[in-house]
Amino acid sequence: MKLTIYLLLVCTVALFSCTPPAKEQAKIEKPNVIYILADDMGYGDVGAYNTECKIKTPGLDRLASGGMMFSDAHTSSSVCTPTRYGILTGRYNWRSRLKSGVLTGKSKALIPTDRATVASLLKQNGYTTAFIGKWHLGWNWALKSEAEFEGEGWNHKDFDNIDFTKGVTHTPNDIGFDYAYGHCGSLDMAPYVYVENGKITAIPTDTTENTGKYSWWRKGFTSPDFIHEDVTPNFFRRGIKYIKENANNEKPFFLYLPLPSPHTPILPTEKWQGKSNLNPYGDFVMMVDDYINQLIDAVEKAGIEENTLIIFTTDNGCAPAAKIDELTAKGHYPNGIYRGHKADIFEGGHRVPFIAKWPKVIQPKTQNNQTICTTDLMATLAEIVGYSLKDNEGEDSYSMLPLFKGEEIEGTFREATIHHSVNGSFAIRKGDWKLIMCPGSGGWSFPRPGRDNDVLEKLPPVQLYKLTDDPEEKNNLQDKHPEKVEELKALLTKYILSGRSTPGMPQQNDAAENWHQIKWINQ
């Protein structure tokens, strides 16, 4: 009854508070767009963000020098799949059927074909679109029998029922990408095959497995053209080729280049091994940076630099697999000053480097301190191409275009931002304040849910931090500011039940009954 009344109030407020149409904007020539998404790379891994960074990143430093660095950028989740969902849909991941965790290599497609994506929006507005890289949003394998997979699963035997001689359905091509080439999940998730426009490029002939300290991957079917060490170089080669081939076309292009690196398996090529003087993770980051440098060169040589928007960010913070203790022992802090790492609700899990270069619009060597989220790409590109998002499109996306232009904004350009951890724990950030709706990390750092319960039971059920005074999240202020706890809890509840965090008509979340971390709503 309480939820029903609340939803009616939300609907009524929305009907009378819809924002008026935006004023006529000066027409912007549609730019080419290149979106590079690194995997499991931290805020402290980019030299431009930290003078104490022990990893040399001349490529990313060059990108930052030519554009705008965001100091308060966040992924919508602290793990892979959910962040990718948010980037492409402009919608928080937990509104989908995936309420926690990530997909595996055999998971069915997460994004329905009737949901608008960044790719479909741009294609509709005159772009040619391409995905090259790590997908990790599921697609539907052809099966030998009608028996469905049971659960998500990790064992390579779960893949015996896949018919690799047939195509894959519900692919990136079905949600807006003209061209799609990549693999299904992370580089440590079988099956290890490339899929190009729905077709498997080579039938698996063997199974491989690696159990190295840094380079491990799960046992699974592997195609002869799939060489783990060459996957990242392969994606860059193909991405650079795509840029060259489309540089002089009449249509602008969108290249989505989500990398499988420096996520495990950590596989720097021979040229880069030992170059960081830290460990293989540091070497791998340097290798990725060099390829980014080559991509920037390709854009410049093609003569399209002036009106090409290049964005670089990562899908979450650095992961423990990087051997963070080894790195910190040598004075390198992959997540900067921030607490936690990948999977956590703490800042180290989701505060990431975010760099945007677009010479025609963005002034070089600039920095922006506004809080942004990876869900903001959709509204940004919609405004750039002059498209008005419908109520059921980009429900959690705010346009960064005013920030790119360097326009003065009073206060914050978005009301608040929701963060999400691997186990489905929520946090909400508004201005200086961040409210965490769980007692620990919600992820893999201490205190961990399910593993440090003796500690968690003694902690307050929520955490409140004032990040301007306490960026390391050491001093929980929940008992000193109960009014702030209630304010943020109410706003978080509103965002969840409204199906959106932007102005507009309320929308329906997917499979809301499966949520297990929102007990406070009924309190």
Short mmCIF file of C-alpha atoms in Angstrom, two decimals:
data_model
loop_
_atom_site.label_atom_id
_atom_site.label_comp_id
_atom_site.label_asym_id
_atom_site.label_seq_id
_atom_site.Cartn_x
_atom_site.Cartn_y
_atom_site.Cartn_z
CA MET A 1 0.00 0.00 0.00
CA LYS A 2 2.82 2.36 0.94
CA LEU A 3 4.63 1.69 -2.37
CA THR A 4 1.42 2.26 -4.38
CA ILE A 5 0.79 5.64 -2.76
CA TYR A 6 4.42 6.59 -3.27
CA LEU A 7 4.31 5.73 -6.98
CA LEU A 8 1.11 7.76 -7.44
CA LEU A 9 2.79 10.75 -5.83
CA VAL A 10 5.86 10.33 -8.03
CA CYS A 11 3.70 10.19 -11.17
CA THR A 12 1.73 13.29 -10.13
CA VAL A 13 4.88 15.29 -9.39
CA ALA A 14 6.44 14.21 -12.70
CA LEU A 15 3.40 15.36 -14.68
CA PHE A 16 3.71 18.90 -13.34
CA SER A 17 7.50 19.13 -13.20
CA CYS A 18 8.58 18.11 -16.69
CA THR A 19 11.17 20.56 -17.90
CA PRO A 20 10.25 22.85 -20.81
CA PRO A 21 11.89 22.31 -24.20
CA ALA A 22 15.51 23.37 -24.33
CA LYS A 23 16.31 26.65 -26.04
CA GLU A 24 17.44 26.44 -29.64
CA GLN A 25 21.10 25.46 -29.70
CA ALA A 26 23.65 26.64 -32.22
CA LYS A 27 24.06 23.82 -34.71
CA ILE A 28 27.09 21.63 -34.13
CA GLU A 29 28.62 19.73 -37.02
CA LYS A 30 28.28 16.07 -36.11
CA PRO A 31 31.67 14.84 -34.88
CA ASN A 32 33.21 11.42 -35.29
CA VAL A 33 33.10 9.70 -31.90
CA ILE A 34 35.65 7.22 -30.53
CA TYR A 35 34.91 5.75 -27.10
CA ILE A 36 37.80 3.78 -25.57
CA LEU A 37 36.93 1.76 -22.47
CA ALA A 38 39.82 0.17 -20.58
CA ASP A 39 39.08 -2.75 -18.27
CA ASP A 40 39.99 -2.79 -14.54
CA MET A 41 42.31 0.23 -14.70
CA GLY A 42 42.38 2.65 -11.81
CA TYR A 43 42.21 6.39 -11.19
CA GLY A 44 45.86 6.40 -10.14
CA ASP A 45 47.13 4.57 -13.23
CA VAL A 46 47.22 7.66 -15.49
CA GLY A 47 50.16 10.02 -15.15
CA ALA A 48 48.10 13.12 -15.96
CA TYR A 49 45.98 12.44 -12.88
CA ASN A 50 48.81 11.90 -10.47
CA THR A 51 52.34 13.27 -10.58
CA GLU A 52 53.37 10.39 -8.30
CA CYS A 53 52.13 7.77 -10.79
CA LYS A 54 54.89 5.21 -11.33
CA ILE A 55 53.48 3.99 -14.67
CA LYS A 56 54.45 6.04 -17.71
CA THR A 57 51.38 6.90 -19.81
CA PRO A 58 52.48 9.35 -22.53
CA GLY A 59 49.52 8.46 -24.76
CA LEU A 60 46.86 9.25 -22.17
CA ASP A 61 48.82 12.26 -20.96
CA ARG A 62 48.82 13.51 -24.56
CA LEU A 63 45.07 12.98 -24.77
CA ALA A 64 44.58 14.92 -21.53
CA SER A 65 46.84 17.73 -22.70
CA GLY A 66 44.70 18.13 -25.81
CA GLY A 67 41.38 18.01 -24.01
CA MET A 68 39.50 17.93 -20.71
CA MET A 69 40.18 15.79 -17.66
CA PHE A 70 37.32 15.00 -15.28
CA SER A 71 38.40 14.60 -11.66
CA ASP A 72 35.06 13.33 -10.32
CA ALA A 73 33.97 10.77 -12.92
CA HIS A 74 32.26 7.52 -11.93
CA THR A 75 31.18 4.29 -13.46
CA SER A 76 27.59 3.26 -12.80
CA SER A 77 28.88 0.02 -11.26
CA SER A 78 32.14 -1.21 -9.81
CA VAL A 79 32.23 -4.26 -12.12
CA CYS A 80 32.34 -4.94 -15.87
CA THR A 81 28.96 -5.92 -17.34
CA PRO A 82 26.80 -3.39 -15.46
CA THR A 83 29.01 -0.47 -16.43
CA ARG A 84 28.86 -1.49 -20.09
CA TYR A 85 25.08 -1.65 -19.90
CA GLY A 86 24.95 1.88 -18.51
CA ILE A 87 27.32 3.29 -21.14
CA LEU A 88 25.28 2.00 -24.06
CA THR A 89 21.77 2.59 -22.67
CA GLY A 90 22.13 5.67 -20.48
CA ARG A 91 20.31 3.69 -17.80
CA TYR A 92 21.49 2.36 -14.45
CA ASN A 93 22.39 -1.32 -14.71
CA TRP A 94 20.25 -2.40 -11.75
CA ARG A 95 17.13 -1.36 -13.64
CA SER A 96 17.83 -4.34 -15.95
CA ARG A 97 17.44 -8.00 -15.01
CA LEU A 98 21.03 -7.96 -13.70
CA LYS A 99 20.79 -6.87 -10.06
CA SER A 100 24.30 -7.94 -9.02
CA GLY A 101 27.44 -9.58 -10.39
CA VAL A 102 28.38 -9.91 -14.05
CA LEU A 103 27.46 -12.03 -17.03
CA THR A 104 29.60 -14.97 -18.16
CA GLY A 105 30.64 -16.17 -21.58
CA LYS A 106 27.44 -18.13 -22.10
CA SER A 107 24.94 -15.53 -20.83
CA LYS A 108 22.01 -14.47 -22.96
CA ALA A 109 21.81 -10.91 -24.28
CA LEU A 110 21.11 -8.33 -21.57
CA ILE A 111 19.93 -5.40 -23.71
CA PRO A 112 16.54 -5.97 -25.42
CA THR A 113 16.49 -5.21 -29.13
CA ASP A 114 13.73 -2.64 -28.61
CA ARG A 115 15.75 -0.56 -26.13
CA ALA A 116 17.48 2.50 -27.55
CA THR A 117 21.26 2.51 -27.30
CA VAL A 118 23.97 5.01 -28.08
CA ALA A 119 24.63 3.07 -31.29
CA SER A 120 21.01 2.98 -32.45
CA LEU A 121 20.58 6.69 -31.62
CA LEU A 122 23.62 7.65 -33.70
CA LYS A 123 22.74 5.29 -36.53
CA GLN A 124 19.27 6.87 -36.65
CA ASN A 125 20.98 10.26 -36.93
CA GLY A 126 23.24 9.53 -39.86
CA TYR A 127 26.23 7.74 -38.33
CA THR A 128 27.98 4.55 -39.33
CA THR A 129 28.60 2.58 -36.13
CA ALA A 130 31.08 -0.08 -35.03
CA PHE A 131 31.86 -2.17 -31.98
CA ILE A 132 35.31 -3.75 -31.77
CA GLY A 133 36.39 -5.40 -28.53
CA LYS A 134 35.10 -7.06 -25.39
CA TRP A 135 31.29 -7.19 -25.37
CA HIS A 136 30.35 -8.76 -22.02
CA LEU A 137 26.67 -7.95 -22.45
CA GLY A 138 25.57 -11.39 -23.57
CA TRP A 139 24.44 -12.78 -26.89
CA ASN A 140 22.51 -15.91 -27.77
CA TRP A 141 24.54 -18.93 -28.85
CA ALA A 142 23.06 -21.55 -31.15
CA LEU A 143 22.44 -24.74 -29.18
CA LYS A 144 22.75 -28.37 -30.27
CA SER A 145 19.66 -29.33 -28.30
CA GLU A 146 16.70 -27.43 -26.94
CA ALA A 147 18.03 -27.77 -23.39
CA GLU A 148 18.85 -24.34 -21.99
CA PHE A 149 21.92 -23.53 -19.94
CA GLU A 150 21.29 -23.83 -16.22
CA GLY A 151 22.33 -20.68 -14.43
CA GLU A 152 25.30 -18.61 -15.52
CA GLY A 153 28.04 -21.14 -14.78
CA TRP A 154 31.79 -21.04 -15.32
CA ASN A 155 32.72 -24.65 -16.10
CA HIS A 156 33.86 -25.22 -19.68
CA LYS A 157 31.58 -28.28 -19.86
CA ASP A 158 28.65 -25.87 -19.74
CA PHE A 159 29.53 -25.02 -23.33
CA ASP A 160 29.24 -28.55 -24.76
CA ASN A 161 25.76 -27.72 -26.00
CA ILE A 162 26.87 -24.76 -28.14
CA ASP A 163 26.77 -25.36 -31.88
CA PHE A 164 29.76 -23.33 -33.04
CA THR A 165 28.99 -24.07 -36.69
CA LYS A 166 25.95 -21.81 -36.52
CA GLY A 167 25.69 -18.08 -36.03
CA VAL A 168 25.02 -16.10 -32.90
CA THR A 169 21.79 -14.17 -32.47
CA HIS A 170 20.79 -11.06 -30.50
CA THR A 171 24.20 -9.53 -31.18
CA PRO A 172 25.53 -5.95 -31.13
CA ASN A 173 24.26 -5.68 -34.72
CA ASP A 174 20.70 -5.97 -33.39
CA ILE A 175 21.01 -2.92 -31.12
CA GLY A 176 22.51 -0.40 -33.48
CA PHE A 177 25.99 -1.46 -34.58
CA ASP A 178 26.55 -1.69 -38.35
CA TYR A 179 29.76 -3.61 -37.72
CA ALA A 180 30.53 -5.80 -34.71
CA TYR A 181 33.67 -7.81 -33.96
CA GLY A 182 34.70 -9.15 -30.60
CA HIS A 183 34.44 -11.82 -27.95
CA CYS A 184 31.61 -12.57 -25.56
CA GLY A 185 32.96 -11.90 -22.08
CA SER A 186 36.20 -11.12 -20.30
CA LEU A 187 39.41 -12.55 -21.68
CA ASP A 188 39.45 -15.13 -18.89
CA MET A 189 35.92 -16.38 -19.73
CA ALA A 190 35.33 -19.18 -22.23
CA PRO A 191 34.48 -19.75 -24.99
CA TYR A 192 37.47 -18.09 -26.64
CA VAL A 193 36.19 -17.27 -30.11
CA TYR A 194 35.75 -14.14 -32.15
CA VAL A 195 32.30 -13.29 -33.50
CA GLU A 196 32.03 -10.96 -36.48
CA ASN A 197 28.58 -9.67 -37.42
CA GLY A 198 26.93 -12.67 -35.79
CA LYS A 199 29.24 -15.30 -37.27
CA ILE A 200 31.97 -17.21 -35.48
CA THR A 201 35.21 -16.53 -37.36
CA ALA A 202 36.79 -19.95 -36.69
CA ILE A 203 35.38 -23.13 -35.15
CA PRO A 204 37.04 -24.11 -31.83
CA THR A 205 39.37 -27.07 -32.27
CA ASP A 206 40.75 -27.37 -28.75
CA THR A 207 40.42 -26.24 -25.17
CA THR A 208 43.01 -24.06 -23.46
CA GLU A 209 43.73 -23.13 -19.89
CA ASN A 210 46.31 -20.98 -18.14
CA THR A 211 47.02 -20.96 -14.44
CA GLY A 212 49.79 -18.35 -14.24
CA LYS A 213 50.06 -15.84 -11.41
CA TYR A 214 49.05 -12.95 -13.65
CA SER A 215 47.98 -14.51 -16.92
CA TRP A 216 45.44 -17.11 -15.79
CA TRP A 217 42.26 -17.86 -17.69
CA ARG A 218 39.57 -20.50 -17.31
CA LYS A 219 39.66 -23.69 -19.33
CA GLY A 220 37.46 -23.51 -22.39
CA PHE A 221 36.90 -24.00 -26.10
CA THR A 222 39.36 -21.95 -28.15
CA SER A 223 39.40 -21.11 -31.86
CA PRO A 224 42.68 -21.35 -33.78
CA ASP A 225 42.54 -17.62 -34.61
CA PHE A 226 42.06 -16.65 -30.96
CA ILE A 227 45.45 -16.02 -29.37
CA HIS A 228 45.08 -14.52 -25.92
CA GLU A 229 48.31 -12.51 -26.08
CA ASP A 230 47.23 -10.90 -29.34
CA VAL A 231 43.62 -10.01 -28.50
CA THR A 232 44.28 -6.45 -27.32
CA PRO A 233 46.71 -5.68 -30.19
CA ASN A 234 44.18 -7.22 -32.61
CA PHE A 235 41.39 -4.92 -31.42
CA PHE A 236 43.59 -1.85 -31.75
CA ARG A 237 44.75 -2.84 -35.22
CA ARG A 238 41.17 -3.28 -36.33
CA GLY A 239 40.06 -0.08 -34.60
CA ILE A 240 42.79 1.95 -36.30
CA LYS A 241 41.92 0.35 -39.64
CA TYR A 242 38.27 1.29 -39.14
CA ILE A 243 39.25 4.90 -38.47
CA LYS A 244 41.36 5.08 -41.63
CA GLU A 245 38.63 3.50 -43.77
CA ASN A 246 35.89 5.79 -42.49
CA ALA A 247 37.79 9.04 -42.08
CA ASN A 248 36.70 10.50 -45.42
CA ASN A 249 33.19 9.06 -45.67
CA GLU A 250 30.20 11.35 -45.98
CA LYS A 251 28.78 9.91 -42.78
CA PRO A 252 30.43 10.54 -39.41
CA PHE A 253 31.40 7.40 -37.53
CA PHE A 254 31.04 6.05 -34.00
CA LEU A 255 33.66 3.55 -32.83
CA TYR A 256 33.02 1.81 -29.51
CA LEU A 257 36.34 0.22 -28.50
CA PRO A 258 35.91 -1.62 -25.16
CA LEU A 259 39.20 -3.32 -24.30
CA PRO A 260 39.73 -6.60 -22.44
CA SER A 261 42.80 -5.08 -20.79
CA PRO A 262 44.46 -4.56 -18.38
CA HIS A 263 41.96 -7.08 -16.87
CA THR A 264 43.20 -10.64 -16.40
CA PRO A 265 44.83 -12.41 -18.11
CA ILE A 266 47.57 -9.83 -17.75
CA LEU A 267 49.48 -10.32 -20.98
CA PRO A 268 51.95 -7.59 -21.95
CA THR A 269 53.66 -8.49 -25.21
CA GLU A 270 57.39 -9.20 -25.15
CA LYS A 271 58.22 -5.62 -26.12
CA TRP A 272 56.63 -4.33 -22.92
CA GLN A 273 57.59 -7.00 -20.40
CA GLY A 274 59.54 -5.47 -17.52
CA LYS A 275 59.20 -1.90 -18.85
CA SER A 276 57.28 -0.51 -15.86
CA ASN A 277 59.75 -1.75 -13.23
CA LEU A 278 56.67 -2.62 -11.17
CA ASN A 279 55.03 -5.88 -12.24
CA PRO A 280 53.26 -7.32 -15.33
CA TYR A 281 50.16 -5.20 -14.64
CA GLY A 282 52.21 -2.02 -14.89
CA ASP A 283 53.74 -3.34 -18.12
CA PHE A 284 50.27 -4.11 -19.51
CA VAL A 285 49.01 -0.60 -18.75
CA MET A 286 52.01 0.83 -20.60
CA MET A 287 51.26 -1.39 -23.59
CA VAL A 288 47.62 -0.27 -23.69
CA ASP A 289 48.73 3.36 -23.42
CA ASP A 290 51.08 2.95 -26.38
CA TYR A 291 48.27 1.61 -28.55
CA ILE A 292 46.11 4.57 -27.54
CA ASN A 293 48.97 6.81 -28.67
CA GLN A 294 48.97 5.01 -32.03
CA LEU A 295 45.21 5.52 -32.33
CA ILE A 296 45.58 9.26 -31.68
CA ASP A 297 48.27 9.34 -34.39
CA ALA A 298 45.87 7.63 -36.81
CA VAL A 299 43.18 10.24 -36.15
CA GLU A 300 45.62 13.08 -36.75
CA LYS A 301 47.12 11.55 -39.90
CA ALA A 302 43.62 10.99 -41.30
CA GLY A 303 43.00 14.72 -41.02
CA ILE A 304 39.93 14.38 -38.81
CA GLU A 305 41.33 15.45 -35.43
CA GLU A 306 39.52 18.80 -35.24
CA ASN A 307 36.01 17.35 -35.25
CA THR A 308 36.60 13.95 -33.64
CA LEU A 309 35.49 13.41 -30.04
CA ILE A 310 37.76 10.89 -28.35
CA ILE A 311 36.72 9.71 -24.89
CA PHE A 312 38.85 7.49 -22.69
CA THR A 313 37.65 5.98 -19.44
CA THR A 314 37.62 2.64 -17.61
CA ASP A 315 34.84 0.30 -16.51
CA ASN A 316 35.72 0.34 -12.78
CA GLY A 317 38.69 0.66 -10.47
CA CYS A 318 41.84 -1.43 -10.50
CA ALA A 319 41.31 -5.06 -9.45
CA PRO A 320 43.14 -7.12 -6.81
CA ALA A 321 44.39 -9.34 -9.66
CA ALA A 322 46.84 -6.54 -10.49
CA LYS A 323 48.60 -7.47 -7.22
CA ILE A 324 47.88 -4.11 -5.65
CA ASP A 325 50.09 -4.91 -2.66
CA GLU A 326 53.10 -5.34 -4.99
CA LEU A 327 52.35 -2.03 -6.66
CA THR A 328 51.89 -0.06 -3.43
CA ALA A 329 55.10 -1.54 -2.03
CA LYS A 330 56.88 0.19 -4.90
CA GLY A 331 55.03 3.47 -4.37
CA HIS A 332 52.33 3.10 -7.03
CA TYR A 333 48.70 3.45 -5.93
CA PRO A 334 46.45 2.26 -8.80
CA ASN A 335 43.27 3.70 -7.27
CA GLY A 336 44.94 6.87 -6.06
CA ILE A 337 44.05 8.02 -2.57
CA TYR A 338 40.66 6.33 -2.70
CA ARG A 339 39.47 3.50 -0.51
CA GLY A 340 38.76 0.08 -1.99
CA HIS A 341 39.06 -1.30 -5.50
CA LYS A 342 37.07 -3.05 -8.21
CA ALA A 343 33.75 -4.53 -6.97
CA ASP A 344 33.50 -2.13 -3.99
CA ILE A 345 30.97 0.58 -3.18
CA PHE A 346 33.86 2.72 -1.94
CA GLU A 347 35.35 5.37 -4.27
CA GLY A 348 38.18 3.11 -5.41
CA GLY A 349 35.61 0.81 -6.98
CA HIS A 350 33.98 3.34 -9.29
CA ARG A 351 35.89 6.65 -9.43
CA VAL A 352 37.79 6.47 -12.70
CA PRO A 353 39.89 8.55 -15.09
CA PHE A 354 37.75 10.20 -17.77
CA ILE A 355 39.32 12.24 -20.56
CA ALA A 356 37.53 13.90 -23.49
CA LYS A 357 39.33 15.47 -26.47
CA TRP A 358 37.40 17.36 -29.17
CA PRO A 359 39.46 20.30 -30.48
CA LYS A 360 36.50 21.97 -32.20
CA VAL A 361 34.64 22.30 -28.88
CA ILE A 362 36.84 21.40 -25.90
CA GLN A 363 39.65 23.71 -24.86
CA PRO A 364 42.98 21.90 -24.38
CA LYS A 365 44.57 21.40 -20.97
CA THR A 366 41.31 21.92 -19.09
CA GLN A 367 39.95 20.18 -16.02
CA ASN A 368 36.38 19.77 -14.84
CA ASN A 369 35.39 18.97 -11.26
CA GLN A 370 31.68 18.27 -11.82
CA THR A 371 30.42 14.80 -10.83
CA ILE A 372 29.72 12.80 -13.99
CA CYS A 373 28.76 9.20 -14.66
CA THR A 374 29.40 6.79 -17.53
CA THR A 375 25.63 6.73 -18.12
CA ASP A 376 25.96 10.30 -19.39
CA LEU A 377 27.22 9.40 -22.87
CA MET A 378 23.75 8.90 -24.34
CA ALA A 379 22.30 12.29 -23.42
CA THR A 380 25.55 13.96 -24.43
CA LEU A 381 25.53 12.51 -27.94
CA ALA A 382 21.79 13.09 -28.25
CA GLU A 383 22.28 16.80 -27.60
CA ILE A 384 25.25 16.94 -29.97
CA VAL A 385 23.22 15.50 -32.88
CA GLY A 386 20.07 17.44 -31.98
CA TYR A 387 17.97 14.46 -30.88
CA SER A 388 15.41 14.72 -28.06
CA LEU A 389 15.44 11.62 -25.88
CA LYS A 390 12.09 10.00 -25.27
CA ASP A 391 10.91 9.28 -21.74
CA ASN A 392 12.00 5.64 -22.02
CA GLU A 393 15.46 6.47 -23.37
CA GLY A 394 18.54 7.36 -21.33
CA GLU A 395 16.61 7.54 -18.08
CA ASP A 396 19.78 8.17 -16.05
CA SER A 397 21.78 10.17 -18.57
CA TYR A 398 22.74 13.85 -18.35
CA SER A 399 24.36 15.76 -21.20
CA MET A 400 28.01 16.65 -20.68
CA LEU A 401 28.01 19.00 -23.68
CA PRO A 402 27.78 22.17 -21.52
CA LEU A 403 30.80 20.90 -19.59
CA PHE A 404 32.68 20.21 -22.82
CA LYS A 405 31.96 23.79 -23.89
CA GLY A 406 33.26 25.14 -20.59
CA GLU A 407 29.94 26.78 -19.74
CA GLU A 408 29.44 28.13 -16.25
CA ILE A 409 27.00 25.99 -14.27
CA GLU A 410 25.51 27.01 -10.95
CA GLY A 411 25.81 24.17 -8.46
CA THR A 412 25.88 20.76 -10.08
CA PHE A 413 24.67 19.85 -13.55
CA ARG A 414 23.09 16.61 -12.24
CA GLU A 415 21.07 16.32 -9.06
CA ALA A 416 22.71 13.16 -7.73
CA THR A 417 24.49 9.97 -8.81
CA ILE A 418 23.87 6.38 -7.78
CA HIS A 419 26.73 3.93 -7.31
CA HIS A 420 26.41 0.14 -7.24
CA SER A 421 28.69 -2.69 -6.07
CA VAL A 422 29.20 -6.28 -7.19
CA ASN A 423 26.80 -7.70 -4.59
CA GLY A 424 24.05 -5.19 -5.43
CA SER A 425 24.67 -2.66 -2.67
CA PHE A 426 23.65 0.93 -3.35
CA ALA A 427 25.16 4.32 -2.60
CA ILE A 428 24.00 7.80 -3.56
CA ARG A 429 26.16 10.87 -4.02
CA LYS A 430 24.76 14.40 -3.91
CA GLY A 431 27.19 17.28 -3.79
CA ASP A 432 29.76 16.69 -1.08
CA TRP A 433 27.79 13.90 0.58
CA LYS A 434 27.75 10.16 -0.11
CA LEU A 435 25.38 7.72 1.60
CA ILE A 436 26.22 4.00 1.43
CA MET A 437 23.36 1.61 2.14
CA CYS A 438 25.46 -1.21 3.61
CA PRO A 439 27.87 -1.55 6.53
CA GLY A 440 31.00 -2.63 4.58
CA SER A 441 32.53 -2.63 1.12
CA GLY A 442 29.68 -4.39 -0.68
CA GLY A 443 32.48 -6.03 -2.63
CA TRP A 444 35.89 -7.60 -2.28
CA SER A 445 37.78 -5.39 0.17
CA PHE A 446 37.56 -5.53 3.95
CA PRO A 447 35.00 -5.73 5.48
CA ARG A 448 33.53 -8.08 2.86
CA PRO A 449 29.92 -9.27 2.81
CA GLY A 450 29.66 -12.98 3.47
CA ARG A 451 33.26 -13.26 4.66
CA ASP A 452 33.68 -10.68 7.43
CA ASN A 453 30.22 -10.93 8.95
CA ASP A 454 31.56 -10.84 12.50
CA VAL A 455 32.89 -7.35 11.81
CA LEU A 456 29.93 -6.21 9.72
CA GLU A 457 27.46 -7.11 12.49
CA LYS A 458 29.11 -4.56 14.76
CA LEU A 459 29.00 -1.71 12.23
CA PRO A 460 26.17 0.76 11.59
CA PRO A 461 23.87 -0.40 8.76
CA VAL A 462 24.68 2.68 6.64
CA GLN A 463 27.69 4.89 6.01
CA LEU A 464 27.73 8.65 5.44
CA TYR A 465 30.81 10.49 4.22
CA LYS A 466 31.51 14.12 3.35
CA LEU A 467 33.93 13.55 0.51
CA THR A 468 35.32 17.09 0.39
CA ASP A 469 36.63 16.63 3.93
CA ASP A 470 37.13 12.87 3.85
CA PRO A 471 37.86 11.57 0.32
CA GLU A 472 39.32 8.38 1.78
CA GLU A 473 36.00 7.51 3.48
CA LYS A 474 37.46 6.97 6.93
CA ASN A 475 34.99 8.85 9.14
CA ASN A 476 31.39 7.58 9.08
CA LEU A 477 29.12 10.51 9.99
CA GLN A 478 25.77 8.69 9.90
CA ASP A 479 25.16 9.21 13.61
CA LYS A 480 26.06 12.93 13.51
CA HIS A 481 23.87 13.86 10.52
CA PRO A 482 20.69 11.74 10.66
CA GLU A 483 18.84 14.42 8.66
CA LYS A 484 21.33 14.00 5.77
CA VAL A 485 20.92 10.22 5.92
CA GLU A 486 17.14 10.56 5.63
CA GLU A 487 17.38 13.14 2.83
CA LEU A 488 19.65 10.98 0.70
CA LYS A 489 17.74 7.80 1.48
CA ALA A 490 14.52 9.45 0.32
CA LEU A 491 16.14 10.65 -2.91
CA LEU A 492 17.60 7.21 -3.60
CA THR A 493 14.19 5.63 -3.00
CA LYS A 494 12.58 8.13 -5.37
CA TYR A 495 15.12 7.36 -8.10
CA ILE A 496 14.59 3.61 -7.74
CA LEU A 497 10.80 3.69 -7.74
CA SER A 498 10.52 6.32 -10.48
CA GLY A 499 12.49 4.19 -12.93
CA ARG A 500 14.63 7.23 -13.71
CA SER A 501 16.88 9.88 -12.11
CA THR A 502 16.37 12.52 -14.81
CA PRO A 503 13.28 14.73 -15.29
CA GLY A 504 10.45 13.01 -17.17
CA MET A 505 7.63 10.53 -16.86
CA PRO A 506 8.20 7.60 -14.46
CA GLN A 507 9.34 4.38 -16.10
CA GLN A 508 9.19 0.70 -15.24
CA ASN A 509 12.25 -1.13 -13.89
CA ASP A 510 12.92 -4.69 -15.04
CA ALA A 511 12.26 -7.57 -12.61
CA ALA A 512 12.18 -5.28 -9.59
CA GLU A 513 10.89 -8.10 -7.42
CA ASN A 514 14.33 -9.71 -7.55
CA TRP A 515 16.05 -6.88 -5.67
CA HIS A 516 17.45 -8.01 -2.36
CA GLN A 517 19.34 -4.92 -1.19
CA ILE A 518 16.56 -2.33 -0.93
CA LYS A 519 14.98 -3.31 2.37
CA TRP A 520 14.88 0.30 3.52
CA ILE A 521 12.16 1.16 0.98
CA ASN A 522 9.53 -0.66 3.04
CA GLN A 523 10.72 0.66 6.38
#
